[in-house]
mmCIF file of C-alpha atoms in Angstrom:
data_model
loop_
_atom_site.group_PDB
_atom_site.id
_atom_site.type_symbol
_atom_site.label_atom_id
_atom_site.label_comp_id
_atom_site.label_asym_id
_atom_site.label_seq_id
_atom_site.Cartn_x
_atom_site.Cartn_y
_atom_site.Cartn_z
ATOM 1 C CA MET U 3 -22.378 -76.106 35.303
ATOM 2 C CA SER U 4 -23.986 -76.049 31.970
ATOM 3 C CA LYS U 5 -22.311 -77.223 28.792
ATOM 4 C CA LYS U 6 -21.990 -74.593 26.167
ATOM 5 C CA VAL U 7 -22.318 -75.575 22.542
ATOM 6 C CA LYS U 8 -19.658 -73.852 20.435
ATOM 7 C CA ARG U 9 -20.192 -73.423 16.746
ATOM 8 C CA GLN U 10 -17.452 -72.932 14.142
ATOM 9 C CA VAL U 11 -17.984 -69.340 12.846
ATOM 10 C CA ASP U 12 -14.719 -68.954 10.871
ATOM 11 C CA GLY U 13 -13.706 -65.827 12.740
ATOM 12 C CA MET U 14 -17.057 -64.078 12.211
ATOM 13 C CA VAL U 15 -17.836 -61.831 15.195
ATOM 14 C CA TYR U 16 -20.553 -59.476 14.047
ATOM 15 C CA SER U 17 -22.585 -58.950 10.872
ATOM 16 C CA THR U 18 -24.684 -55.869 9.921
ATOM 17 C CA ASP U 19 -26.742 -57.906 7.478
ATOM 18 C CA GLN U 20 -30.193 -58.541 9.087
ATOM 19 C CA GLU U 21 -30.738 -61.751 7.124
ATOM 20 C CA PHE U 22 -27.350 -63.259 7.729
ATOM 21 C CA SER U 23 -27.185 -66.803 9.186
ATOM 22 C CA PHE U 24 -24.379 -69.248 9.449
ATOM 23 C CA ASP U 25 -24.850 -72.082 7.034
ATOM 24 C CA GLU U 26 -23.365 -75.226 8.559
ATOM 25 C CA GLU U 27 -23.375 -77.085 5.245
ATOM 26 C CA LEU U 28 -21.030 -74.551 3.471
ATOM 27 C CA ASN U 29 -17.949 -75.833 5.247
ATOM 28 C CA ASP U 30 -18.510 -79.387 4.043
ATOM 29 C CA GLU U 31 -15.000 -80.328 2.686
ATOM 30 C CA THR U 32 -14.473 -83.085 0.275
ATOM 31 C CA THR U 33 -11.759 -85.498 0.967
ATOM 32 C CA LEU U 34 -8.795 -85.422 -1.460
ATOM 33 C CA GLU U 35 -7.603 -88.691 -2.965
ATOM 34 C CA PRO U 36 -4.631 -90.197 -1.191
ATOM 35 C CA LYS U 37 -2.311 -89.506 -4.053
ATOM 36 C CA PHE U 38 -2.967 -85.721 -3.685
ATOM 37 C CA GLN U 39 -2.426 -85.617 0.026
ATOM 38 C CA LYS U 40 0.888 -85.048 1.669
ATOM 39 C CA LEU U 41 0.985 -86.179 5.280
ATOM 40 C CA MET U 42 3.640 -85.217 7.779
ATOM 41 C CA ILE U 43 4.790 -87.736 10.405
ATOM 42 C CA ARG U 44 6.633 -86.707 13.570
ATOM 43 C CA LEU U 45 7.578 -88.292 16.804
ATOM 44 C CA GLU U 46 6.629 -86.259 19.869
ATOM 45 C CA THR U 47 7.292 -86.501 23.640
ATOM 46 C CA LYS U 48 6.061 -83.070 24.755
ATOM 47 C CA GLN U 49 3.571 -83.047 27.693
ATOM 48 C CA ARG U 50 3.304 -86.821 27.785
ATOM 49 C CA GLY U 51 5.501 -87.645 30.752
ATOM 50 C CA GLY U 52 8.366 -88.771 28.623
ATOM 51 C CA LYS U 53 6.144 -91.241 26.617
ATOM 52 C CA LYS U 54 6.441 -91.144 22.842
ATOM 53 C CA ALA U 55 3.595 -90.533 20.425
ATOM 54 C CA THR U 56 3.562 -90.518 16.648
ATOM 55 C CA MET U 57 1.691 -87.546 15.164
ATOM 56 C CA ILE U 58 0.282 -87.419 11.652
ATOM 57 C CA LYS U 59 -0.867 -84.035 10.262
ATOM 58 C CA GLY U 60 -1.797 -82.565 6.952
ATOM 59 C CA PHE U 61 -4.975 -84.556 6.246
ATOM 60 C CA VAL U 62 -7.441 -82.618 3.997
ATOM 61 C CA GLY U 63 -10.994 -83.852 4.156
ATOM 62 C CA LYS U 64 -14.018 -84.700 6.200
ATOM 63 C CA LEU U 65 -13.786 -85.617 9.887
ATOM 64 C CA GLU U 66 -15.371 -89.071 9.218
ATOM 65 C CA ASP U 67 -12.586 -89.929 6.752
ATOM 66 C CA LEU U 68 -9.907 -88.761 9.228
ATOM 67 C CA GLU U 69 -11.524 -90.979 11.912
ATOM 68 C CA LYS U 70 -11.498 -93.860 9.453
ATOM 69 C CA LEU U 71 -7.855 -93.398 8.557
ATOM 70 C CA ALA U 72 -6.989 -93.121 12.297
ATOM 71 C CA LYS U 73 -8.808 -96.417 13.072
ATOM 72 C CA GLN U 74 -6.980 -98.161 10.215
ATOM 73 C CA LEU U 75 -3.612 -96.826 11.506
ATOM 74 C CA LYS U 76 -4.341 -97.981 15.115
ATOM 75 C CA ASN U 77 -5.338 -101.437 13.861
ATOM 76 C CA HIS U 78 -2.218 -101.704 11.710
ATOM 77 C CA CYS U 79 0.103 -100.636 14.539
ATOM 78 C CA GLY U 80 -1.727 -102.619 17.193
ATOM 79 C CA THR U 81 -1.858 -99.688 19.608
ATOM 80 C CA GLY U 82 -4.114 -96.926 20.906
ATOM 81 C CA GLY U 83 -4.543 -93.452 19.571
ATOM 82 C CA SER U 84 -6.886 -90.521 19.019
ATOM 83 C CA ILE U 85 -7.536 -87.466 16.962
ATOM 84 C CA VAL U 86 -6.270 -84.256 18.530
ATOM 85 C CA GLU U 87 -6.942 -80.878 16.843
ATOM 86 C CA GLY U 88 -7.179 -82.368 13.357
ATOM 87 C CA GLU U 89 -4.038 -84.547 13.801
ATOM 88 C CA ILE U 90 -3.900 -88.278 14.274
ATOM 89 C CA LEU U 91 -2.060 -89.325 17.453
ATOM 90 C CA ILE U 92 -0.726 -92.923 17.560
ATOM 91 C CA GLN U 93 0.706 -94.113 20.911
ATOM 92 C CA GLY U 94 4.334 -95.067 20.889
ATOM 93 C CA ASP U 95 7.240 -94.844 18.378
ATOM 94 C CA MET U 96 5.393 -96.121 15.304
ATOM 95 C CA VAL U 97 6.864 -93.806 12.685
ATOM 96 C CA GLN U 98 8.145 -96.589 10.451
ATOM 97 C CA LYS U 99 4.974 -98.659 10.597
ATOM 98 C CA VAL U 100 2.835 -95.574 9.949
ATOM 99 C CA LYS U 101 4.939 -94.500 7.018
ATOM 100 C CA THR U 102 4.851 -97.944 5.349
ATOM 101 C CA PHE U 103 1.096 -98.153 5.820
ATOM 102 C CA LEU U 104 0.470 -94.700 4.367
ATOM 103 C CA VAL U 105 2.807 -95.176 1.394
ATOM 104 C CA THR U 106 1.072 -98.535 0.552
ATOM 105 C CA ALA U 107 -2.276 -96.737 0.886
ATOM 106 C CA GLY U 108 -1.159 -94.186 -1.703
ATOM 107 C CA TYR U 109 -0.368 -91.192 0.507
ATOM 108 C CA LYS U 110 2.691 -89.131 0.173
ATOM 109 C CA THR U 111 4.606 -88.798 3.433
ATOM 110 C CA ASN U 112 7.255 -86.581 4.887
ATOM 111 C CA ASN U 113 9.026 -87.089 8.229
ATOM 112 C CA ILE U 114 9.609 -84.099 10.355
#
């Protein structure tokens, strides 16, 4: 099987413009400062075999900055995690640890 490379096309299916091309650099978001971001924290057990996971969503910015924040959270909590569909997943019930870390880093938080 061959691997297909999928590009983000923002819903564009067809264009009648002969000179149209997707510009990959146009979607380069800038990361908002922590004081302007409101992150939502929730505890989730769905599709995890009963195991708990802490999900953080609402981050606005570049993927590199999201990965950096995820790494800092994993180190602070002392557990594993990953990024799933633009959300940070931290293994285990780490809601309080995550919230205290984000508040001290300057983020606004909201528990769901």
